[in-house]
Amino acid sequence: MTDTQPITYYTPNRRITALDRQIAMYLSVETGRPVTVKTRPRKRWKFWARPDTTHPTLAEALQEALAP
């Protein structure tokens, strides 16, 4: 992994909020890497009970990005 690889995380919100943008800007400054925020695709009603394991949350993306 290179240090310039972007960090991508998926917000739990339906839309990207101002807070998501502020978090992304802060992380970009702190890590020196580009940060991308995305929204999760909408789920069908029968899949609501299942945890979403394919799209990393902010914590998972940070853990992966900052791992040695």
Tab-separated table of C-alpha atoms in Angstrom:
chain	number	residue	atom	x	y	z
A	1	MET	CA	0.000	0.000	0.000
A	2	THR	CA	1.250	3.442	-0.793
A	3	ASP	CA	0.719	6.471	1.390
A	4	THR	CA	-1.200	8.262	-1.354
A	5	GLN	CA	-3.917	5.628	-1.606
A	6	PRO	CA	-7.249	7.296	-0.860
A	7	ILE	CA	-9.251	6.488	2.252
A	8	THR	CA	-12.860	5.662	1.368
A	9	TYR	CA	-15.627	5.354	3.900
A	10	TYR	CA	-19.369	5.072	3.623
A	11	THR	CA	-21.640	7.312	5.673
A	12	PRO	CA	-24.687	5.741	7.319
A	13	ASN	CA	-26.760	8.743	6.232
A	14	ARG	CA	-28.838	8.872	3.075
A	15	ARG	CA	-26.969	11.976	1.955
A	16	ILE	CA	-23.486	13.295	2.566
A	17	THR	CA	-23.829	15.904	5.307
A	18	ALA	CA	-21.675	18.890	6.221
A	19	LEU	CA	-20.295	16.865	9.130
A	20	ASP	CA	-19.181	14.129	6.728
A	21	ARG	CA	-17.363	16.744	4.652
A	22	GLN	CA	-15.680	18.201	7.741
A	23	ILE	CA	-14.562	14.751	8.894
A	24	ALA	CA	-13.166	14.007	5.430
A	25	MET	CA	-11.313	17.332	5.307
A	26	TYR	CA	-9.843	16.805	8.781
A	27	LEU	CA	-8.712	13.264	7.971
A	28	SER	CA	-7.186	14.408	4.714
A	29	VAL	CA	-5.136	17.067	6.494
A	30	GLU	CA	-4.097	14.732	9.328
A	31	THR	CA	-3.139	11.738	7.183
A	32	GLY	CA	-1.972	13.547	4.052
A	33	ARG	CA	-4.098	11.224	1.937
A	34	PRO	CA	-7.230	11.968	-0.077
A	35	VAL	CA	-10.457	10.982	1.674
A	36	THR	CA	-13.614	9.960	-0.181
A	37	VAL	CA	-17.044	9.858	1.438
A	38	LYS	CA	-19.776	7.813	-0.216
A	39	THR	CA	-23.337	6.885	0.617
A	40	ARG	CA	-24.315	3.270	0.926
A	41	PRO	CA	-26.592	1.894	-1.762
A	42	ARG	CA	-30.186	1.537	-0.657
A	43	LYS	CA	-31.100	-1.856	0.672
A	44	ARG	CA	-34.259	-3.727	-0.043
A	45	TRP	CA	-36.536	-4.129	2.947
A	46	LYS	CA	-35.759	-7.813	3.484
A	47	PHE	CA	-32.065	-7.088	3.941
A	48	TRP	CA	-32.462	-4.471	6.673
A	49	ALA	CA	-31.742	-6.937	9.454
A	50	ARG	CA	-28.415	-7.971	7.957
A	51	PRO	CA	-25.292	-6.023	8.871
A	52	ASP	CA	-23.576	-4.291	5.970
A	53	THR	CA	-20.141	-5.901	5.678
A	54	THR	CA	-19.241	-4.831	2.140
A	55	HIS	CA	-19.035	-1.067	2.719
A	56	PRO	CA	-16.531	0.118	5.354
A	57	THR	CA	-17.677	2.544	8.038
A	58	LEU	CA	-15.523	5.455	9.132
A	59	ALA	CA	-13.946	3.431	11.950
A	60	GLU	CA	-13.164	0.474	9.684
A	61	ALA	CA	-11.694	2.701	6.986
A	62	LEU	CA	-9.482	4.479	9.521
A	63	GLN	CA	-8.337	1.224	11.077
A	64	GLU	CA	-7.348	-0.107	7.667
A	65	ALA	CA	-5.708	3.146	6.581
A	66	LEU	CA	-3.653	3.660	9.722
A	67	ALA	CA	-2.562	0.042	10.153
A	68	PRO	CA	1.211	-0.387	9.942
